[in-house]
Coordinates of C-alpha atoms in Angstrom, one line a residue:
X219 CA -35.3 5.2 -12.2
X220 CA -37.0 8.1 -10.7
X221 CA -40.0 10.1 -12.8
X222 CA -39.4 13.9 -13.1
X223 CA -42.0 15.9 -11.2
X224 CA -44.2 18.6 -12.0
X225 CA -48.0 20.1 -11.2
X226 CA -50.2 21.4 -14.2
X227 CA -53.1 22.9 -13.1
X228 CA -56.4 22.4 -16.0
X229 CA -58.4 25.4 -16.2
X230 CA -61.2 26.7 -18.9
X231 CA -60.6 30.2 -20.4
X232 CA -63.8 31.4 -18.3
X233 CA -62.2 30.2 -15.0
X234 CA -59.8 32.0 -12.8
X235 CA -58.3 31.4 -9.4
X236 CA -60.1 32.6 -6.5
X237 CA -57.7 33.5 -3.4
X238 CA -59.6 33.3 0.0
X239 CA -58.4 35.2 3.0
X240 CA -58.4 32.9 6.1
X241 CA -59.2 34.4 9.6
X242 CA -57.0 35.9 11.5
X243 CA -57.0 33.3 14.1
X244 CA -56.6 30.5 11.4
X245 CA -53.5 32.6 9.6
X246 CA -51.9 32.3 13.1
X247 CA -52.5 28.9 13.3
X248 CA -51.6 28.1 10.1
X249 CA -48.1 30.1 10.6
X250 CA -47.0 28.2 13.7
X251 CA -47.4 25.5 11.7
X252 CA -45.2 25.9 8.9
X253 CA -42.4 28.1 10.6
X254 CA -40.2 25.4 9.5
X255 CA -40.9 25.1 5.8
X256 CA -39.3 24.0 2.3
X257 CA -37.7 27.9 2.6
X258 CA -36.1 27.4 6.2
X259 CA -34.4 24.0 5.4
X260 CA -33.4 25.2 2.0
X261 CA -32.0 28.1 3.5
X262 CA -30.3 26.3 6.3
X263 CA -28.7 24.0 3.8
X264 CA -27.6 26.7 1.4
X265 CA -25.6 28.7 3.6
X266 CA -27.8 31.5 4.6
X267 CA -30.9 34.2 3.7
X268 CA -28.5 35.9 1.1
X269 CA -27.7 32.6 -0.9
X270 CA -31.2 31.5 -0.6
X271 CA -32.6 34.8 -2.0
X272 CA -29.9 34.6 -5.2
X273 CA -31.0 31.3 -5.4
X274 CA -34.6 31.5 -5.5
X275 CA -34.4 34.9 -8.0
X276 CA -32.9 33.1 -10.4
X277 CA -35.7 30.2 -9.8
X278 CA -38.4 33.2 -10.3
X279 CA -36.3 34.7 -13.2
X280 CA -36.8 31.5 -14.5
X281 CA -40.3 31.2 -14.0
X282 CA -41.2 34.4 -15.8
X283 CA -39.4 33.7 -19.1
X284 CA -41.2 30.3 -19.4
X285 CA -44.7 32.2 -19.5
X286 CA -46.3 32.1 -22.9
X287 CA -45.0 34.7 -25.5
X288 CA -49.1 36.3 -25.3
X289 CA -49.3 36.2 -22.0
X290 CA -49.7 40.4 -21.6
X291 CA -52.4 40.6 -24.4
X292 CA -54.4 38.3 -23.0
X293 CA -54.4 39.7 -19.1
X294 CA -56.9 41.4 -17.8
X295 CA -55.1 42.9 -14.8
X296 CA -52.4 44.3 -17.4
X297 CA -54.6 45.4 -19.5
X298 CA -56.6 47.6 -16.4
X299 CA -59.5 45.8 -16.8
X300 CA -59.4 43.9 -13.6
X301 CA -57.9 44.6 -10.2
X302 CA -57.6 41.1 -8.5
X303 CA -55.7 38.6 -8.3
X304 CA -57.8 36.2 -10.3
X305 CA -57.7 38.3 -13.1
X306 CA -53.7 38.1 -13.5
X307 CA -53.3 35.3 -16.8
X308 CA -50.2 34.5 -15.4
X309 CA -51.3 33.1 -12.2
X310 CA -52.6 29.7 -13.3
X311 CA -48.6 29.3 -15.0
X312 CA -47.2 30.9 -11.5
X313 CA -49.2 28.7 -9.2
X314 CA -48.5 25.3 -11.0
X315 CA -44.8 26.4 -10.7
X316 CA -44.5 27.9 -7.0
X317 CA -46.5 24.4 -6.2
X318 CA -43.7 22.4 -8.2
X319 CA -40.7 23.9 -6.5
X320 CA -42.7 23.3 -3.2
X321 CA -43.2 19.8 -4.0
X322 CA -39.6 19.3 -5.2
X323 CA -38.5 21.0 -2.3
X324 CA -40.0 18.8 0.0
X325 CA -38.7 15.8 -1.9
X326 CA -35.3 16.9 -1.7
X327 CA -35.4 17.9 2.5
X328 CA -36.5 13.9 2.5
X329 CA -33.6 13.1 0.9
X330 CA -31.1 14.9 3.0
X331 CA -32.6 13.8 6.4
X332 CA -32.3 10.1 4.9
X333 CA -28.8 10.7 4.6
X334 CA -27.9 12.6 7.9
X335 CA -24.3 11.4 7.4
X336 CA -24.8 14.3 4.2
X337 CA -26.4 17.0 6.5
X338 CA -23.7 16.5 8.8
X339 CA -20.8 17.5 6.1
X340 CA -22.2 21.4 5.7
X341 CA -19.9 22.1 2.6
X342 CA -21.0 19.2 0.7
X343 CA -24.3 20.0 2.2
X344 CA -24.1 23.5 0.2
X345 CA -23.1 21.9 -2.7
X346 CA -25.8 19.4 -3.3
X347 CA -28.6 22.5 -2.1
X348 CA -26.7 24.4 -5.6
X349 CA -27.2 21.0 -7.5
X350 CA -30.9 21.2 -6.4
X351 CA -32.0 24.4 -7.5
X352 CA -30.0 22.9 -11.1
X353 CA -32.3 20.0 -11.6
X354 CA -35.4 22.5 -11.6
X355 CA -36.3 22.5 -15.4
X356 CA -38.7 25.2 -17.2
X357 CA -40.1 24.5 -20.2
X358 CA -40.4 27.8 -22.6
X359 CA -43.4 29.5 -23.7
X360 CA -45.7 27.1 -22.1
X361 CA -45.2 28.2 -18.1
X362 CA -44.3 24.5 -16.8
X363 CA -41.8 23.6 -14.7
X364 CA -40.3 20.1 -13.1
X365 CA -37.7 18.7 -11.1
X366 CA -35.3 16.0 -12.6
X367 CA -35.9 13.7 -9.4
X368 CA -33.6 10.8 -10.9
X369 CA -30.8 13.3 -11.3
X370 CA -30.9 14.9 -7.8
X371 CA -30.8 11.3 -6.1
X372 CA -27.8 10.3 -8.0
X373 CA -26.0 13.5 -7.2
X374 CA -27.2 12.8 -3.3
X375 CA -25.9 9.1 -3.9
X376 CA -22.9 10.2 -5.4
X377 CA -22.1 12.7 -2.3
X378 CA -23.1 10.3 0.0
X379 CA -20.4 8.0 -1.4
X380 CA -18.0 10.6 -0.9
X381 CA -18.6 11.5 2.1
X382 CA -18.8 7.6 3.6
X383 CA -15.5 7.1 1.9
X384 CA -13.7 9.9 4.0
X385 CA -15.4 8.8 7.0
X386 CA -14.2 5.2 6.4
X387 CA -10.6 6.8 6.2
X388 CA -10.6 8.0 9.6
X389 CA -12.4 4.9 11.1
X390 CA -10.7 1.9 12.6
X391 CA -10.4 -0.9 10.3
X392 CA -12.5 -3.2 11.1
X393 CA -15.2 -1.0 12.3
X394 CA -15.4 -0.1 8.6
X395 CA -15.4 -3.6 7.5
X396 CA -18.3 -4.4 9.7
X397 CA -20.5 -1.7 8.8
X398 CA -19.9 -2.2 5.2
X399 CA -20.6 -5.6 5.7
X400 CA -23.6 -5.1 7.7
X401 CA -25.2 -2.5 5.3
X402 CA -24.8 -4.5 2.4
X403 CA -26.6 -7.8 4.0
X404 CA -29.3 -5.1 4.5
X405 CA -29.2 -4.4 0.6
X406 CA -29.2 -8.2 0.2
X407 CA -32.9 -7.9 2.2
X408 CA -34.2 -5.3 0.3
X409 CA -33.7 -6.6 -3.0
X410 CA -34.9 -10.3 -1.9
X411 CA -38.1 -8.2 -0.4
X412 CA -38.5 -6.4 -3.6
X413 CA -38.6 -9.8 -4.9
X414 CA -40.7 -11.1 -3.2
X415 CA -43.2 -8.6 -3.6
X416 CA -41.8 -7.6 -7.2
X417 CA -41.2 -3.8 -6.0
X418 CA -39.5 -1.9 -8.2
X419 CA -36.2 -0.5 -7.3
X420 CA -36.0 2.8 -6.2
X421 CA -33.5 3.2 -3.9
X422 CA -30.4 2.4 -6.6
X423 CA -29.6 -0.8 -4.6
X424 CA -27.3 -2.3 -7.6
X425 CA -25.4 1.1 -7.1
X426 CA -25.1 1.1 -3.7
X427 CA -24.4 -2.3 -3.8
X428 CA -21.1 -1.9 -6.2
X429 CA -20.1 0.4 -4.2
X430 CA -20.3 -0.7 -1.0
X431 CA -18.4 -4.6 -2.7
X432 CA -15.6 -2.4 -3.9
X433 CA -15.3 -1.3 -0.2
X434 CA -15.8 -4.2 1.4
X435 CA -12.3 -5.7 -1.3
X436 CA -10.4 -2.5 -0.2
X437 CA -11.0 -3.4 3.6
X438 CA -10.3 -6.7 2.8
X439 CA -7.0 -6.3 1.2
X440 CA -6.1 -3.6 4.3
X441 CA -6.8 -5.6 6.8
X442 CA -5.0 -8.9 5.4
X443 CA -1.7 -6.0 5.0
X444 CA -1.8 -5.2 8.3
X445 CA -2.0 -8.0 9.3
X446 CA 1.5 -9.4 7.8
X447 CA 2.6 -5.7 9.5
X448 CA 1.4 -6.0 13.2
X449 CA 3.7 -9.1 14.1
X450 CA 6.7 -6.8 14.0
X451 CA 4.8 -3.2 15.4
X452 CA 3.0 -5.4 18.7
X453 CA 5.6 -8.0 19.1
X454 CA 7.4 -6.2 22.4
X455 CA 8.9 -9.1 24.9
X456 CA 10.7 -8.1 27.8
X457 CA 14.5 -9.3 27.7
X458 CA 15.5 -12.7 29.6
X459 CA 11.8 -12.9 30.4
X460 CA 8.7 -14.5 29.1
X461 CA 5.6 -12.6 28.6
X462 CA 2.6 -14.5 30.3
X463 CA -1.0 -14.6 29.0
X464 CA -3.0 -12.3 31.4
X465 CA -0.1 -9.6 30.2
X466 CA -0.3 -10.2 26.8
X467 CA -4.4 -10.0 27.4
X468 CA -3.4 -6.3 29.3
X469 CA -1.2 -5.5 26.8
X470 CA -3.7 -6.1 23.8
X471 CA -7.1 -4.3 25.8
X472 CA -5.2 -1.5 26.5
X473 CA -4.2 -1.6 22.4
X474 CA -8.2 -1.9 21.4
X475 CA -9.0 1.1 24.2
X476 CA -6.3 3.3 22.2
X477 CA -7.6 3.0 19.0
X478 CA -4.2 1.1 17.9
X479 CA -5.3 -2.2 17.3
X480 CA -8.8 -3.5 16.2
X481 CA -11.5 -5.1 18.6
X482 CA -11.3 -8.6 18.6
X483 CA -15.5 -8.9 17.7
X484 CA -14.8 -6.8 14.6
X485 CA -12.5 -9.0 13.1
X486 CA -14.8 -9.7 9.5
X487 CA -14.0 -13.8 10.3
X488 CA -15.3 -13.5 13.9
X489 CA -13.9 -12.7 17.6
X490 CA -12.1 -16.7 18.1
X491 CA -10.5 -16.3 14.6
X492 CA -9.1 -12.9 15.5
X493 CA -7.4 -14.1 18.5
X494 CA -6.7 -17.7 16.8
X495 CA -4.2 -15.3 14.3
X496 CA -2.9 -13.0 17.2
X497 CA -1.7 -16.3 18.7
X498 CA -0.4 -17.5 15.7
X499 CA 1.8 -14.5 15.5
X500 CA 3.1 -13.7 19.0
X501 CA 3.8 -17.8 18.9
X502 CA 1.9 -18.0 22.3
X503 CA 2.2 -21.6 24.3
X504 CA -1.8 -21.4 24.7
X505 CA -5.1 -22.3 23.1
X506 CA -7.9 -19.7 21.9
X507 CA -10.2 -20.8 24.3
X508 CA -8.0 -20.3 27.4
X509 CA -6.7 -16.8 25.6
X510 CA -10.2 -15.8 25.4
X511 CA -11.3 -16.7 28.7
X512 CA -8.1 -14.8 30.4
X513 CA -8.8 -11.4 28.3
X514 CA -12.7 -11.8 28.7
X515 CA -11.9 -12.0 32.4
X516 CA -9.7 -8.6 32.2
X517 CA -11.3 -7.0 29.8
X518 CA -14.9 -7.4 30.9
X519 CA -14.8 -6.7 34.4
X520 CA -12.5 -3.6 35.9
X521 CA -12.7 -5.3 39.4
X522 CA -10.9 -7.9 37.7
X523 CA -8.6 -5.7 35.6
X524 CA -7.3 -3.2 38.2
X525 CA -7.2 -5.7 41.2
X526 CA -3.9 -5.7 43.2
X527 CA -2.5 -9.0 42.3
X528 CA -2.4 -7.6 38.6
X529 CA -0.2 -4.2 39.7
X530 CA 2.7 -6.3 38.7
X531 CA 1.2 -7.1 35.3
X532 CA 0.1 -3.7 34.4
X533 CA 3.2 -1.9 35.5
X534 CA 5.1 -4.8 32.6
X535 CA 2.6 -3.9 30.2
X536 CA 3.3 0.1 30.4
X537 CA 6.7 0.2 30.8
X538 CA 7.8 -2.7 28.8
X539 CA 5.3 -3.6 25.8
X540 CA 3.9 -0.6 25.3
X541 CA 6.3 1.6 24.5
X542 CA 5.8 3.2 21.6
X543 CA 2.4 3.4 22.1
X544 CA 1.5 6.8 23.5
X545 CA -2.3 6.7 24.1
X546 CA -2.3 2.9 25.3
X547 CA 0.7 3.3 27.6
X548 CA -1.3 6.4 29.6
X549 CA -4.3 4.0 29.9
X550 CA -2.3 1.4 31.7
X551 CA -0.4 3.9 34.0
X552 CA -4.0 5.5 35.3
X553 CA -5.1 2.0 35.7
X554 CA -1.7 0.9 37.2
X555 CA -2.2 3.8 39.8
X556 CA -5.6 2.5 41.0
X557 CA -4.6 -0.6 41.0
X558 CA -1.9 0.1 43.3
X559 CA -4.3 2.1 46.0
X560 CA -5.7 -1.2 46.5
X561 CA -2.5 -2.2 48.0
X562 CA -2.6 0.2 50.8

């Protein structure tokens, strides 16, 4: 768990802040350098200069009702007995809040660029920028404010989950399984290295970790369905004919370069396994290891693929076993045209 943040800024009743005018040539400087600040991101994320500005009003609205209730009797610049900045009481209370939103701020910006998946989905972008602004926290009467930073990062974890979920939707398959495996052997590491060097946690990995397991069971179960399905969506044999190996190697590249059917190296039990099961189901009269050396032969090399003694193949594949099969079938024809330039 995450510690809230705020700055309090310890000052004697005789002392008083002391603003110092840099140079002109330094204030340049020193403005090129911060062009892109907490308020430009914040901005950026919220939607615009007009949501900012509400934003931030009701951030200084904020500010000024958490000053002390004596605050004016004990000014001097209210009062008209000083004319600086110094002299304002309120300034200590202001300062140690304008440096906690700045602070927070930055904290959150981190957060966002750690999750670029999140800064990439603007709406929920917007969202999570609103949720910021409601973890700043004022406490009344004594001018302090702080920024619930174990909140924020479970509302960025939770958007994050969101948004990976409906980016899982529109991913192939196993492509889902494999990152969701790979990410949470990663997790594995970390907590092993914290360990090891008995880190605390502060990432949330037993979060993301149930998460990403009840993921990894979904994708399981979806790819062992569609699996009992594809026998009876792929199986497409020419009539009175066999279907040979190098076209049922055609037939199921041109299905991976598509998008309708998975890679063979994302297959969760490994690339020999996928095509140990694809065997299984066509009932092919081969092994895995001759299956795997005809497709890697196709597959791998386009020489190979679109040569002339293959036209005969790839004009089977289109026009036979890929019907149905839009995207794949349009694949094969382009390649079935160069191929047959190399008979001329």
């Amino acid at each position: 768990m995450k510690q809230n943040i705020g700055i309090e800024i310890n000052m004697k009743d005789n002392e008083r802040i002391v603003m110092i005018e840099p140079e002109p040539k330094l204030k340049e400087f020193l403005k090129t350098q911060t062009e892109k600040n907490h308020t430009y991101y914040l901005t950026k994320f919220i939607g615009g200069e007009k949501n900012y500005q509400i934003a931030y009003k009701a951030v200084e609205d904020a500010m000024e009702k958490s000053l002390p209730d004596d605050i004016k009797d004990r000014c001097s610049y209210c009062k008209g007995e000083g004319d600086e900045v110094g002299d304002k009481a309120c300034g200590k209370y202001i300062l140690q809040m304008q440096l906690t939103f700045m602070i927070a701020s930055s904290e959150f910006i981190n957060l966002i660029f750690r999750n670029r998946f999140i800064y990439d989905d603007k709406p929920k972008l917007q969202k999570l920028t609103i949720k910021f602004f409601d973890c700043l926290k004022f406490i009344k009467n004594e001018g302090k404010m702080y920024f619930e930073l174990d909140k924020m990062c479970r509302y960025t974890l939770s958007s994050g989950f969101l948004t990976l979920s409906q980016m899982f939707a529109k991913s192939d398959t196993l492509k889902s399984y494999q990152i969701i495996n790979n990410t949470l052997n990663d997790i594995h590491e970390k907590e092993v290295q914290n360990k090891v060097l008995q880190n605390k946690d502060e990432d949330y990995l037993d979060l993301q970790k149930e998460f990403f397991e009840g993921k990894l069971r979904y994708y399981r179960e979806k790819i062992f369905i569609e699996e009992k399905e594809q026998p009876k969506r792929l199986k497409k044999k020419g009539k009175g004919k066999s279907t040979s190996i190098p076209q049922y190697a055609l037939y199921y590249y041109y299905l991976q370069q598509s998008g309708d059917f998975g890679y063979f190296e994302n297959h969760p039990n490994g690339k020999l396994r996928a095509i140990d099961k694809l065997i299984e189901k066509e009932d092919l009269k081969t092994t895995t290891k001759y299956f795997q050396k005809v497709y890697n032969k196709l597959a791998h090399y386009a020489t190979n693929r679109i040569a002339k003694n293959q036209v005969a193949n790839i004009d089977f594949v289109a026009n036979t076993m890929l019907i149905g099969f839009p995207k794949a079938k349009k694949i094969a024809l382009i390649e079935l045209q160069e191929a047959k330039t190399k008979l001329r």
